[in-house]
Amino acid sequence: MAFESLSDKFQNIFANLKKKGKLNEQDVKLAMREVKLALLEADVNFKVVKRFINDIKERAVGQEVMESLTPGQHVIKIVNEELIKLMGEEKVDLTTSSEPPTIYMMVGLQGAGKTTTTAKLAGMLKKNGKKPLLAACDIYRPAAIKQLQVVGEQVGVPVFTMGDKNKPVNIAKAAIEAAKSNGQNVVIVDTAGRLHIDQDMMDELIEVKEEIRPQEVLLVVDAMTGQDAVNVAENFNEKIGIDGVILTKLDGDTRGGSALSVRAVTDKPIKFACIGEKLTDIEVFHPERMASRILG
Ligand code: GDP
């Protein structure tokens, strides 16, 4: 599971703090140094770590903590609160358009898990009583359309395709029209990813976004890629504007850094976490739960 190593380190650091009983400023400083190293090793963005540690130090060396009967516990509580803050405080739900269908546009680099996540999201929305339609707009990757059809079928959600000879923007628009006539109230648009960010991809995504005006642009990023995932998020956010992030592969031995820095860097919420290859392996991202997972 993600965060295992970070979690182990935190537990050691805090066990030592708790053992000490009374703490002085130096104890807190030393512990924070260790927390800082653990976060950097987990591939959390350097600037984010720095700010995080400073915030904790400021609170932890205060009178209230130093004079409390269990200062170690107090410091841990502060770390927990700051971790939650770092990841966005509260969960952020998907918003729904007042005029159906609600359109969600999925974007991301190839291999991030976009197609799988599109189906996971559709399955989840269906379970919540929505009637989704998937739009196959990745016309470049061989077999992308077929893959979407396969996973769509697995979650029992129809897939709209027009093959690979039409422009993605036209496929998306036709899918929205089809949804309107069939009473489907959600359209999830699967767009093309590339191996790396390039101008052509961005131009196409901008064109699709401008034409279909999605309720939300959701960026799928691979948590295993650590700070790269955060850079990708920053880039997509600057170029096309995103409304939320979906982190995939949090089940792997990812060091978890992206979960801890993507929000702080982009100021966009992480909305879902994907935790496996099965199409049910998706959950709403709860900063609080993630923090307790990390603190163990
Ligand atoms: P796309 O190129 O972005 O559309 O990526 P795909 O949806 O084809 O996914 C790429 C690979 O990542 C596939 O083998 C998926 O099964 C796998 N994958 C996607 N999400 C997860 C996840 O949350 N956990 C794990 N372990 N694998 C995932």
PDB file of C-alpha atoms and ligand atoms in Angstrom:
ATOM      1  CA  MET A   1       0.000   0.000   0.000  1.00  0.00           C
ATOM      2  CA  ALA A   2       1.111   3.552  -0.615  1.00  0.00           C
ATOM      3  CA  PHE A   3       2.743   5.464   2.219  1.00  0.00           C
ATOM      4  CA  GLU A   4       4.012   2.335   3.932  1.00  0.00           C
ATOM      5  CA  SER A   5       7.534   3.602   4.238  1.00  0.00           C
ATOM      6  CA  LEU A   6       6.474   7.144   5.138  1.00  0.00           C
ATOM      7  CA  SER A   7       4.082   5.750   7.681  1.00  0.00           C
ATOM      8  CA  ASP A   8       6.793   3.603   9.286  1.00  0.00           C
ATOM      9  CA  LYS A   9       9.110   6.561   9.560  1.00  0.00           C
ATOM     10  CA  PHE A  10       6.446   8.760  11.118  1.00  0.00           C
ATOM     11  CA  GLN A  11       5.636   6.088  13.648  1.00  0.00           C
ATOM     12  CA  ASN A  12       9.267   5.879  14.706  1.00  0.00           C
ATOM     13  CA  ILE A  13       9.649   9.609  14.997  1.00  0.00           C
ATOM     14  CA  PHE A  14       6.492   9.924  17.060  1.00  0.00           C
ATOM     15  CA  ALA A  15       7.271   6.940  19.272  1.00  0.00           C
ATOM     16  CA  ASN A  16      10.502   8.697  20.232  1.00  0.00           C
ATOM     17  CA  LEU A  17       8.699  11.946  20.907  1.00  0.00           C
ATOM     18  CA  LYS A  18       6.121  10.269  23.097  1.00  0.00           C
ATOM     19  CA  LYS A  19       8.804   8.463  25.097  1.00  0.00           C
ATOM     20  CA  LYS A  20      10.442  11.717  26.018  1.00  0.00           C
ATOM     21  CA  GLY A  21       7.707  13.111  28.205  1.00  0.00           C
ATOM     22  CA  LYS A  22       8.481  16.810  28.476  1.00  0.00           C
ATOM     23  CA  LEU A  23       9.790  18.367  25.289  1.00  0.00           C
ATOM     24  CA  ASN A  24      12.003  21.361  24.700  1.00  0.00           C
ATOM     25  CA  GLU A  25      12.323  23.388  21.556  1.00  0.00           C
ATOM     26  CA  GLN A  26      15.336  21.397  20.452  1.00  0.00           C
ATOM     27  CA  ASP A  27      13.422  18.101  20.664  1.00  0.00           C
ATOM     28  CA  VAL A  28      10.702  19.467  18.441  1.00  0.00           C
ATOM     29  CA  LYS A  29      13.210  20.863  15.985  1.00  0.00           C
ATOM     30  CA  LEU A  30      14.996  17.538  15.720  1.00  0.00           C
ATOM     31  CA  ALA A  31      11.760  15.646  15.241  1.00  0.00           C
ATOM     32  CA  MET A  32      10.702  18.095  12.517  1.00  0.00           C
ATOM     33  CA  ARG A  33      13.988  17.553  10.753  1.00  0.00           C
ATOM     34  CA  GLU A  34      13.188  13.865  10.618  1.00  0.00           C
ATOM     35  CA  VAL A  35       9.663  14.545   9.426  1.00  0.00           C
ATOM     36  CA  LYS A  36      11.118  16.757   6.716  1.00  0.00           C
ATOM     37  CA  LEU A  37      13.503  14.044   5.528  1.00  0.00           C
ATOM     38  CA  ALA A  38      10.735  11.447   5.533  1.00  0.00           C
ATOM     39  CA  LEU A  39       8.545  13.695   3.376  1.00  0.00           C
ATOM     40  CA  LEU A  40      11.344  14.444   0.942  1.00  0.00           C
ATOM     41  CA  GLU A  41      12.045  10.740   0.624  1.00  0.00           C
ATOM     42  CA  ALA A  42       8.349  10.216  -0.091  1.00  0.00           C
ATOM     43  CA  ASP A  43       8.893  12.560  -3.038  1.00  0.00           C
ATOM     44  CA  VAL A  44       6.880  15.457  -1.713  1.00  0.00           C
ATOM     45  CA  ASN A  45       7.686  18.726  -3.444  1.00  0.00           C
ATOM     46  CA  PHE A  46      10.507  20.583  -1.662  1.00  0.00           C
ATOM     47  CA  LYS A  47       8.722  23.911  -1.353  1.00  0.00           C
ATOM     48  CA  VAL A  48       5.637  22.213  -0.007  1.00  0.00           C
ATOM     49  CA  VAL A  49       7.712  20.391   2.609  1.00  0.00           C
ATOM     50  CA  LYS A  50       9.424  23.565   3.693  1.00  0.00           C
ATOM     51  CA  ARG A  51       6.193  25.427   4.214  1.00  0.00           C
ATOM     52  CA  PHE A  52       4.625  22.452   5.943  1.00  0.00           C
ATOM     53  CA  ILE A  53       7.494  22.084   8.414  1.00  0.00           C
ATOM     54  CA  ASN A  54       7.555  25.790   9.166  1.00  0.00           C
ATOM     55  CA  ASP A  55       3.842  25.812   9.884  1.00  0.00           C
ATOM     56  CA  ILE A  56       4.202  22.891  12.263  1.00  0.00           C
ATOM     57  CA  LYS A  57       7.220  24.322  14.031  1.00  0.00           C
ATOM     58  CA  GLU A  58       5.482  27.591  14.606  1.00  0.00           C
ATOM     59  CA  ARG A  59       2.586  25.859  16.282  1.00  0.00           C
ATOM     60  CA  ALA A  60       4.573  23.143  18.063  1.00  0.00           C
ATOM     61  CA  VAL A  61       7.059  25.280  19.967  1.00  0.00           C
ATOM     62  CA  GLY A  62       4.260  27.321  21.518  1.00  0.00           C
ATOM     63  CA  GLN A  63       3.665  27.434  25.255  1.00  0.00           C
ATOM     64  CA  GLU A  64       0.549  25.357  25.083  1.00  0.00           C
ATOM     65  CA  VAL A  65       2.396  22.378  23.640  1.00  0.00           C
ATOM     66  CA  MET A  66       5.509  22.659  25.743  1.00  0.00           C
ATOM     67  CA  GLU A  67       3.592  22.943  28.963  1.00  0.00           C
ATOM     68  CA  SER A  68       1.028  20.278  28.242  1.00  0.00           C
ATOM     69  CA  LEU A  69       1.222  16.942  30.040  1.00  0.00           C
ATOM     70  CA  THR A  70       1.602  15.014  26.802  1.00  0.00           C
ATOM     71  CA  PRO A  71       3.590  17.242  24.480  1.00  0.00           C
ATOM     72  CA  GLY A  72       4.441  14.352  22.141  1.00  0.00           C
ATOM     73  CA  GLN A  73       0.745  13.696  21.537  1.00  0.00           C
ATOM     74  CA  HIS A  74       0.233  17.367  20.996  1.00  0.00           C
ATOM     75  CA  VAL A  75       2.875  17.528  18.277  1.00  0.00           C
ATOM     76  CA  ILE A  76       1.382  14.487  16.548  1.00  0.00           C
ATOM     77  CA  LYS A  77      -2.027  16.130  16.611  1.00  0.00           C
ATOM     78  CA  ILE A  78      -0.578  19.215  14.963  1.00  0.00           C
ATOM     79  CA  VAL A  79       1.149  17.141  12.276  1.00  0.00           C
ATOM     80  CA  ASN A  80      -2.137  15.370  11.616  1.00  0.00           C
ATOM     81  CA  GLU A  81      -4.028  18.637  11.291  1.00  0.00           C
ATOM     82  CA  GLU A  82      -1.423  20.120   8.972  1.00  0.00           C
ATOM     83  CA  LEU A  83      -1.420  16.977   6.792  1.00  0.00           C
ATOM     84  CA  ILE A  84      -5.177  17.256   6.408  1.00  0.00           C
ATOM     85  CA  LYS A  85      -4.845  20.938   5.555  1.00  0.00           C
ATOM     86  CA  LEU A  86      -2.177  20.127   2.986  1.00  0.00           C
ATOM     87  CA  MET A  87      -4.492  17.715   1.199  1.00  0.00           C
ATOM     88  CA  GLY A  88      -7.361  20.175   1.093  1.00  0.00           C
ATOM     89  CA  GLU A  89      -9.108  19.903   4.460  1.00  0.00           C
ATOM     90  CA  GLU A  90     -12.476  18.586   3.239  1.00  0.00           C
ATOM     91  CA  LYS A  91     -13.454  16.181   0.506  1.00  0.00           C
ATOM     92  CA  VAL A  92     -14.650  17.973  -2.611  1.00  0.00           C
ATOM     93  CA  ASP A  93     -17.568  16.395  -4.447  1.00  0.00           C
ATOM     94  CA  LEU A  94     -18.129  16.434  -8.168  1.00  0.00           C
ATOM     95  CA  THR A  95     -20.478  19.209  -9.161  1.00  0.00           C
ATOM     96  CA  THR A  96     -23.512  18.617 -11.329  1.00  0.00           C
ATOM     97  CA  SER A  97     -24.829  20.814 -14.080  1.00  0.00           C
ATOM     98  CA  SER A  98     -28.306  22.252 -13.586  1.00  0.00           C
ATOM     99  CA  GLU A  99     -28.950  21.467 -17.217  1.00  0.00           C
ATOM    100  CA  PRO A 100     -28.347  17.802 -18.024  1.00  0.00           C
ATOM    101  CA  PRO A 101     -26.285  16.166 -19.268  1.00  0.00           C
ATOM    102  CA  THR A 102     -23.457  16.995 -16.903  1.00  0.00           C
ATOM    103  CA  ILE A 103     -20.235  16.723 -18.849  1.00  0.00           C
ATOM    104  CA  TYR A 104     -16.990  15.551 -17.308  1.00  0.00           C
ATOM    105  CA  MET A 105     -13.908  15.726 -19.484  1.00  0.00           C
ATOM    106  CA  MET A 106     -11.125  13.304 -18.607  1.00  0.00           C
ATOM    107  CA  VAL A 107      -7.573  14.335 -19.425  1.00  0.00           C
ATOM    108  CA  GLY A 108      -4.148  12.907 -18.681  1.00  0.00           C
ATOM    109  CA  LEU A 109      -1.001  11.384 -20.051  1.00  0.00           C
ATOM    110  CA  GLN A 110      -1.016   7.980 -21.686  1.00  0.00           C
ATOM    111  CA  GLY A 111      -0.599   5.193 -19.179  1.00  0.00           C
ATOM    112  CA  ALA A 112      -1.828   7.260 -16.235  1.00  0.00           C
ATOM    113  CA  GLY A 113      -4.957   5.133 -16.084  1.00  0.00           C
ATOM    114  CA  LYS A 114      -7.360   7.506 -17.790  1.00  0.00           C
ATOM    115  CA  THR A 115      -9.425   4.936 -19.664  1.00  0.00           C
ATOM    116  CA  THR A 116      -9.704   2.633 -16.672  1.00  0.00           C
ATOM    117  CA  THR A 117     -10.600   5.563 -14.424  1.00  0.00           C
ATOM    118  CA  THR A 118     -13.231   6.798 -16.868  1.00  0.00           C
ATOM    119  CA  ALA A 119     -14.995   3.451 -16.518  1.00  0.00           C
ATOM    120  CA  LYS A 120     -14.520   3.404 -12.750  1.00  0.00           C
ATOM    121  CA  LEU A 121     -16.085   6.822 -12.460  1.00  0.00           C
ATOM    122  CA  ALA A 122     -18.963   5.828 -14.738  1.00  0.00           C
ATOM    123  CA  GLY A 123     -19.575   2.718 -12.640  1.00  0.00           C
ATOM    124  CA  MET A 124     -19.564   4.746  -9.457  1.00  0.00           C
ATOM    125  CA  LEU A 125     -21.977   7.345 -10.834  1.00  0.00           C
ATOM    126  CA  LYS A 126     -24.253   4.608 -12.105  1.00  0.00           C
ATOM    127  CA  LYS A 127     -24.308   3.075  -8.649  1.00  0.00           C
ATOM    128  CA  ASN A 128     -25.335   6.490  -7.349  1.00  0.00           C
ATOM    129  CA  GLY A 129     -28.351   6.475  -9.641  1.00  0.00           C
ATOM    130  CA  LYS A 130     -26.962   8.447 -12.595  1.00  0.00           C
ATOM    131  CA  LYS A 131     -27.293   7.412 -16.225  1.00  0.00           C
ATOM    132  CA  PRO A 132     -23.854   7.956 -17.750  1.00  0.00           C
ATOM    133  CA  LEU A 133     -22.660   7.718 -21.329  1.00  0.00           C
ATOM    134  CA  LEU A 134     -18.995   7.361 -22.206  1.00  0.00           C
ATOM    135  CA  ALA A 135     -17.640   9.205 -25.235  1.00  0.00           C
ATOM    136  CA  ALA A 136     -14.644   7.625 -26.963  1.00  0.00           C
ATOM    137  CA  CYS A 137     -12.575  10.588 -28.144  1.00  0.00           C
ATOM    138  CA  ASP A 138      -9.113   9.046 -28.010  1.00  0.00           C
ATOM    139  CA  ILE A 139      -8.733   8.386 -31.717  1.00  0.00           C
ATOM    140  CA  TYR A 140      -4.943   8.132 -31.783  1.00  0.00           C
ATOM    141  CA  ARG A 141      -3.930   5.298 -29.525  1.00  0.00           C
ATOM    142  CA  PRO A 142      -4.530   2.022 -31.265  1.00  0.00           C
ATOM    143  CA  ALA A 143      -7.175   0.025 -29.439  1.00  0.00           C
ATOM    144  CA  ALA A 144      -8.199   2.900 -27.149  1.00  0.00           C
ATOM    145  CA  ILE A 145     -11.771   2.835 -28.422  1.00  0.00           C
ATOM    146  CA  LYS A 146     -12.006  -0.916 -28.056  1.00  0.00           C
ATOM    147  CA  GLN A 147     -10.566  -0.699 -24.554  1.00  0.00           C
ATOM    148  CA  LEU A 148     -13.190   1.831 -23.535  1.00  0.00           C
ATOM    149  CA  GLN A 149     -15.917  -0.379 -24.965  1.00  0.00           C
ATOM    150  CA  VAL A 150     -14.638  -3.339 -22.995  1.00  0.00           C
ATOM    151  CA  VAL A 151     -14.463  -1.521 -19.664  1.00  0.00           C
ATOM    152  CA  GLY A 152     -17.734   0.271 -20.377  1.00  0.00           C
ATOM    153  CA  GLU A 153     -19.419  -3.069 -20.804  1.00  0.00           C
ATOM    154  CA  GLN A 154     -17.889  -4.331 -17.579  1.00  0.00           C
ATOM    155  CA  VAL A 155     -19.492  -1.524 -15.611  1.00  0.00           C
ATOM    156  CA  GLY A 156     -22.694  -1.666 -17.652  1.00  0.00           C
ATOM    157  CA  VAL A 157     -22.365   1.803 -19.135  1.00  0.00           C
ATOM    158  CA  PRO A 158     -22.871   2.466 -22.873  1.00  0.00           C
ATOM    159  CA  VAL A 159     -20.022   3.846 -24.963  1.00  0.00           C
ATOM    160  CA  PHE A 160     -20.532   6.313 -27.787  1.00  0.00           C
ATOM    161  CA  THR A 161     -18.028   5.942 -30.632  1.00  0.00           C
ATOM    162  CA  MET A 162     -17.627   7.221 -34.161  1.00  0.00           C
ATOM    163  CA  GLY A 163     -14.469   5.307 -34.950  1.00  0.00           C
ATOM    164  CA  ASP A 164     -11.157   7.063 -35.413  1.00  0.00           C
ATOM    165  CA  LYS A 165     -11.881   9.099 -38.527  1.00  0.00           C
ATOM    166  CA  ASN A 166     -13.691  12.007 -36.886  1.00  0.00           C
ATOM    167  CA  LYS A 167     -12.273  14.878 -34.907  1.00  0.00           C
ATOM    168  CA  PRO A 168     -12.490  14.360 -31.144  1.00  0.00           C
ATOM    169  CA  VAL A 169     -14.434  17.573 -30.720  1.00  0.00           C
ATOM    170  CA  ASN A 170     -17.098  16.360 -33.159  1.00  0.00           C
ATOM    171  CA  ILE A 171     -17.335  12.983 -31.474  1.00  0.00           C
ATOM    172  CA  ALA A 172     -17.771  14.682 -28.110  1.00  0.00           C
ATOM    173  CA  LYS A 173     -20.496  16.971 -29.436  1.00  0.00           C
ATOM    174  CA  ALA A 174     -22.337  14.084 -31.088  1.00  0.00           C
ATOM    175  CA  ALA A 175     -22.104  12.087 -27.847  1.00  0.00           C
ATOM    176  CA  ILE A 176     -23.708  14.941 -25.935  1.00  0.00           C
ATOM    177  CA  GLU A 177     -26.544  15.115 -28.460  1.00  0.00           C
ATOM    178  CA  ALA A 178     -27.006  11.351 -28.220  1.00  0.00           C
ATOM    179  CA  ALA A 179     -27.132  11.560 -24.429  1.00  0.00           C
ATOM    180  CA  LYS A 180     -29.804  14.247 -24.643  1.00  0.00           C
ATOM    181  CA  SER A 181     -32.019  12.154 -26.867  1.00  0.00           C
ATOM    182  CA  ASN A 182     -31.509   8.995 -24.800  1.00  0.00           C
ATOM    183  CA  GLY A 183     -32.068  10.599 -21.421  1.00  0.00           C
ATOM    184  CA  GLN A 184     -28.516   9.997 -20.218  1.00  0.00           C
ATOM    185  CA  ASN A 185     -27.711  12.658 -17.658  1.00  0.00           C
ATOM    186  CA  VAL A 186     -23.931  12.355 -17.533  1.00  0.00           C
ATOM    187  CA  VAL A 187     -21.425  12.282 -20.386  1.00  0.00           C
ATOM    188  CA  ILE A 188     -17.863  11.340 -19.557  1.00  0.00           C
ATOM    189  CA  VAL A 189     -15.515  12.278 -22.357  1.00  0.00           C
ATOM    190  CA  ASP A 190     -12.362  10.167 -22.650  1.00  0.00           C
ATOM    191  CA  THR A 191      -9.769  12.250 -24.476  1.00  0.00           C
ATOM    192  CA  ALA A 192      -6.445  11.325 -26.007  1.00  0.00           C
ATOM    193  CA  GLY A 193      -3.310  11.214 -23.911  1.00  0.00           C
ATOM    194  CA  ARG A 194       0.258  11.324 -25.124  1.00  0.00           C
ATOM    195  CA  LEU A 195       3.371   9.959 -23.550  1.00  0.00           C
ATOM    196  CA  HIS A 196       4.528  13.476 -22.845  1.00  0.00           C
ATOM    197  CA  ILE A 197       2.864  16.826 -22.775  1.00  0.00           C
ATOM    198  CA  ASP A 198       2.942  18.330 -26.234  1.00  0.00           C
ATOM    199  CA  GLN A 199       1.382  21.303 -27.896  1.00  0.00           C
ATOM    200  CA  ASP A 200      -0.811  19.305 -30.275  1.00  0.00           C
ATOM    201  CA  MET A 201      -2.410  17.462 -27.421  1.00  0.00           C
ATOM    202  CA  MET A 202      -2.987  20.647 -25.449  1.00  0.00           C
ATOM    203  CA  ASP A 203      -4.437  22.437 -28.494  1.00  0.00           C
ATOM    204  CA  GLU A 204      -6.846  19.610 -29.093  1.00  0.00           C
ATOM    205  CA  LEU A 205      -7.917  19.489 -25.455  1.00  0.00           C
ATOM    206  CA  ILE A 206      -8.429  23.241 -25.397  1.00  0.00           C
ATOM    207  CA  GLU A 207     -10.571  22.991 -28.525  1.00  0.00           C
ATOM    208  CA  VAL A 208     -12.698  20.221 -27.025  1.00  0.00           C
ATOM    209  CA  LYS A 209     -13.059  22.081 -23.754  1.00  0.00           C
ATOM    210  CA  GLU A 210     -14.107  25.309 -25.438  1.00  0.00           C
ATOM    211  CA  GLU A 211     -16.678  23.580 -27.620  1.00  0.00           C
ATOM    212  CA  ILE A 212     -18.315  21.300 -25.087  1.00  0.00           C
ATOM    213  CA  ARG A 213     -17.916  23.480 -21.972  1.00  0.00           C
ATOM    214  CA  PRO A 214     -17.631  20.618 -19.494  1.00  0.00           C
ATOM    215  CA  GLN A 215     -18.876  20.980 -15.964  1.00  0.00           C
ATOM    216  CA  GLU A 216     -15.506  19.682 -14.824  1.00  0.00           C
ATOM    217  CA  VAL A 217     -12.174  18.836 -16.377  1.00  0.00           C
ATOM    218  CA  LEU A 218     -10.725  15.959 -14.377  1.00  0.00           C
ATOM    219  CA  LEU A 219      -7.039  15.225 -14.622  1.00  0.00           C
ATOM    220  CA  VAL A 220      -5.937  11.636 -14.106  1.00  0.00           C
ATOM    221  CA  VAL A 221      -2.390  11.318 -12.796  1.00  0.00           C
ATOM    222  CA  ASP A 222      -0.297   8.334 -11.820  1.00  0.00           C
ATOM    223  CA  ALA A 223       0.670   8.641  -8.161  1.00  0.00           C
ATOM    224  CA  MET A 224       3.620   6.311  -8.737  1.00  0.00           C
ATOM    225  CA  THR A 225       5.354   9.055 -10.686  1.00  0.00           C
ATOM    226  CA  GLY A 226       5.683  11.252  -7.605  1.00  0.00           C
ATOM    227  CA  GLN A 227       6.754  14.814  -8.333  1.00  0.00           C
ATOM    228  CA  ASP A 228       6.306  14.234 -12.059  1.00  0.00           C
ATOM    229  CA  ALA A 229       2.628  13.778 -11.385  1.00  0.00           C
ATOM    230  CA  VAL A 230       2.577  17.158  -9.698  1.00  0.00           C
ATOM    231  CA  ASN A 231       4.425  18.778 -12.593  1.00  0.00           C
ATOM    232  CA  VAL A 232       1.939  17.271 -15.021  1.00  0.00           C
ATOM    233  CA  ALA A 233      -0.916  18.628 -12.936  1.00  0.00           C
ATOM    234  CA  GLU A 234       0.624  22.087 -12.832  1.00  0.00           C
ATOM    235  CA  ASN A 235       1.124  22.036 -16.577  1.00  0.00           C
ATOM    236  CA  PHE A 236      -2.392  20.873 -17.442  1.00  0.00           C
ATOM    237  CA  ASN A 237      -3.849  23.356 -15.026  1.00  0.00           C
ATOM    238  CA  GLU A 238      -1.949  26.260 -16.541  1.00  0.00           C
ATOM    239  CA  LYS A 239      -2.650  25.303 -20.139  1.00  0.00           C
ATOM    240  CA  ILE A 240      -6.233  24.085 -20.090  1.00  0.00           C
ATOM    241  CA  GLY A 241      -7.530  24.620 -16.580  1.00  0.00           C
ATOM    242  CA  ILE A 242      -8.603  21.666 -14.488  1.00  0.00           C
ATOM    243  CA  ASP A 243     -11.249  21.357 -11.793  1.00  0.00           C
ATOM    244  CA  GLY A 244     -10.000  18.321  -9.981  1.00  0.00           C
ATOM    245  CA  VAL A 245      -7.397  15.595  -9.882  1.00  0.00           C
ATOM    246  CA  ILE A 246      -7.847  11.836  -9.756  1.00  0.00           C
ATOM    247  CA  LEU A 247      -4.842   9.993  -8.383  1.00  0.00           C
ATOM    248  CA  THR A 248      -4.336   6.460  -9.657  1.00  0.00           C
ATOM    249  CA  LYS A 249      -2.194   3.549  -8.513  1.00  0.00           C
ATOM    250  CA  LEU A 250      -2.232   4.528  -4.867  1.00  0.00           C
ATOM    251  CA  ASP A 251      -2.301   0.810  -4.179  1.00  0.00           C
ATOM    252  CA  GLY A 252       1.224   0.294  -5.454  1.00  0.00           C
ATOM    253  CA  ASP A 253       4.411   0.912  -3.556  1.00  0.00           C
ATOM    254  CA  THR A 254       4.145   4.555  -4.480  1.00  0.00           C
ATOM    255  CA  ARG A 255       5.844   6.816  -2.033  1.00  0.00           C
ATOM    256  CA  GLY A 256       2.786   9.007  -1.966  1.00  0.00           C
ATOM    257  CA  GLY A 257       4.393  12.380  -2.525  1.00  0.00           C
ATOM    258  CA  SER A 258       1.924  13.451  -5.162  1.00  0.00           C
ATOM    259  CA  ALA A 259      -1.037  12.969  -2.842  1.00  0.00           C
ATOM    260  CA  LEU A 260       0.635  15.343  -0.439  1.00  0.00           C
ATOM    261  CA  SER A 261       1.720  18.040  -2.845  1.00  0.00           C
ATOM    262  CA  VAL A 262      -0.637  18.193  -5.789  1.00  0.00           C
ATOM    263  CA  ARG A 263      -3.222  20.242  -3.940  1.00  0.00           C
ATOM    264  CA  ALA A 264      -0.715  22.690  -2.521  1.00  0.00           C
ATOM    265  CA  VAL A 265       0.964  23.207  -5.886  1.00  0.00           C
ATOM    266  CA  THR A 266      -2.099  23.501  -8.121  1.00  0.00           C
ATOM    267  CA  ASP A 267      -4.709  24.623  -5.614  1.00  0.00           C
ATOM    268  CA  LYS A 268      -7.069  22.120  -7.233  1.00  0.00           C
ATOM    269  CA  PRO A 269      -8.683  19.395  -5.150  1.00  0.00           C
ATOM    270  CA  ILE A 270      -7.950  15.691  -5.379  1.00  0.00           C
ATOM    271  CA  LYS A 271     -11.420  14.289  -5.902  1.00  0.00           C
ATOM    272  CA  PHE A 272     -10.844  10.560  -6.171  1.00  0.00           C
ATOM    273  CA  ALA A 273      -8.183   8.004  -5.385  1.00  0.00           C
ATOM    274  CA  CYS A 274      -7.810   4.812  -7.402  1.00  0.00           C
ATOM    275  CA  ILE A 275      -6.439   1.891  -5.529  1.00  0.00           C
ATOM    276  CA  GLY A 276      -6.274  -1.057  -7.911  1.00  0.00           C
ATOM    277  CA  GLU A 277      -6.906  -2.392 -11.381  1.00  0.00           C
ATOM    278  CA  LYS A 278     -10.432  -3.619 -10.679  1.00  0.00           C
ATOM    279  CA  LEU A 279     -13.172  -1.313 -11.906  1.00  0.00           C
ATOM    280  CA  THR A 280     -14.524  -0.915  -8.399  1.00  0.00           C
ATOM    281  CA  ASP A 281     -11.142   0.263  -7.068  1.00  0.00           C
ATOM    282  CA  ILE A 282     -12.036   3.928  -6.836  1.00  0.00           C
ATOM    283  CA  GLU A 283     -12.908   5.969  -3.771  1.00  0.00           C
ATOM    284  CA  VAL A 284     -13.760   9.539  -2.940  1.00  0.00           C
ATOM    285  CA  PHE A 285     -10.613  11.239  -1.681  1.00  0.00           C
ATOM    286  CA  HIS A 286     -10.930  12.149   1.987  1.00  0.00           C
ATOM    287  CA  PRO A 287      -7.977  14.242   3.228  1.00  0.00           C
ATOM    288  CA  GLU A 288      -8.696  13.206   6.787  1.00  0.00           C
ATOM    289  CA  ARG A 289      -8.712   9.487   6.073  1.00  0.00           C
ATOM    290  CA  MET A 290      -5.583   9.788   3.974  1.00  0.00           C
ATOM    291  CA  ALA A 291      -3.833  11.588   6.813  1.00  0.00           C
ATOM    292  CA  SER A 292      -4.702   8.860   9.277  1.00  0.00           C
ATOM    293  CA  ARG A 293      -3.503   6.270   6.794  1.00  0.00           C
ATOM    294  CA  ILE A 294      -0.189   8.086   6.623  1.00  0.00           C
ATOM    295  CA  LEU A 295       0.155   8.528  10.362  1.00  0.00           C
ATOM    296  CA  GLY A 296      -0.780   4.871  10.850  1.00  0.00           C
TER     297      GLY A 296
HETATM  298  P1  GDP B   1      -4.517   5.386 -20.111  1.00  0.00           P
HETATM  299  O1  GDP B   1      -3.456   5.207 -21.154  1.00  0.00           O
HETATM  300  O2  GDP B   1      -4.268   6.596 -19.292  1.00  0.00           O
HETATM  301  O3  GDP B   1      -5.900   5.316 -20.640  1.00  0.00           O
HETATM  302  O4  GDP B   1      -4.310   4.179 -19.066  1.00  0.00           O
HETATM  303  P2  GDP B   1      -5.102   2.820 -18.863  1.00  0.00           P
HETATM  304  O5  GDP B   1      -6.448   3.076 -18.317  1.00  0.00           O
HETATM  305  O6  GDP B   1      -4.985   1.984 -20.073  1.00  0.00           O
HETATM  306  O7  GDP B   1      -4.241   2.200 -17.660  1.00  0.00           O
HETATM  307  C1  GDP B   1      -2.865   1.880 -17.789  1.00  0.00           C
HETATM  308  C2  GDP B   1      -2.550   0.717 -16.842  1.00  0.00           C
HETATM  309  O8  GDP B   1      -2.654   1.151 -15.489  1.00  0.00           O
HETATM  310  C3  GDP B   1      -3.488  -0.451 -16.986  1.00  0.00           C
HETATM  311  O9  GDP B   1      -2.755  -1.645 -16.907  1.00  0.00           O
HETATM  312  C4  GDP B   1      -4.425  -0.318 -15.781  1.00  0.00           C
HETATM  313  O10 GDP B   1      -4.947  -1.548 -15.360  1.00  0.00           O
HETATM  314  C5  GDP B   1      -3.490   0.265 -14.759  1.00  0.00           C
HETATM  315  N1  GDP B   1      -4.178   1.018 -13.701  1.00  0.00           N
HETATM  316  C6  GDP B   1      -5.055   2.038 -13.840  1.00  0.00           C
HETATM  317  N2  GDP B   1      -5.456   2.503 -12.639  1.00  0.00           N
HETATM  318  C7  GDP B   1      -4.828   1.746 -11.702  1.00  0.00           C
HETATM  319  C8  GDP B   1      -4.825   1.736 -10.259  1.00  0.00           C
HETATM  320  O11 GDP B   1      -5.470   2.529  -9.564  1.00  0.00           O
HETATM  321  N3  GDP B   1      -4.018   0.801  -9.672  1.00  0.00           N
HETATM  322  C9  GDP B   1      -3.279  -0.083 -10.387  1.00  0.00           C
HETATM  323  N4  GDP B   1      -2.532  -0.950  -9.731  1.00  0.00           N
HETATM  324  N5  GDP B   1      -3.248  -0.079 -11.727  1.00  0.00           N
HETATM  325  C10 GDP B   1      -4.019   0.808 -12.384  1.00  0.00           C
END
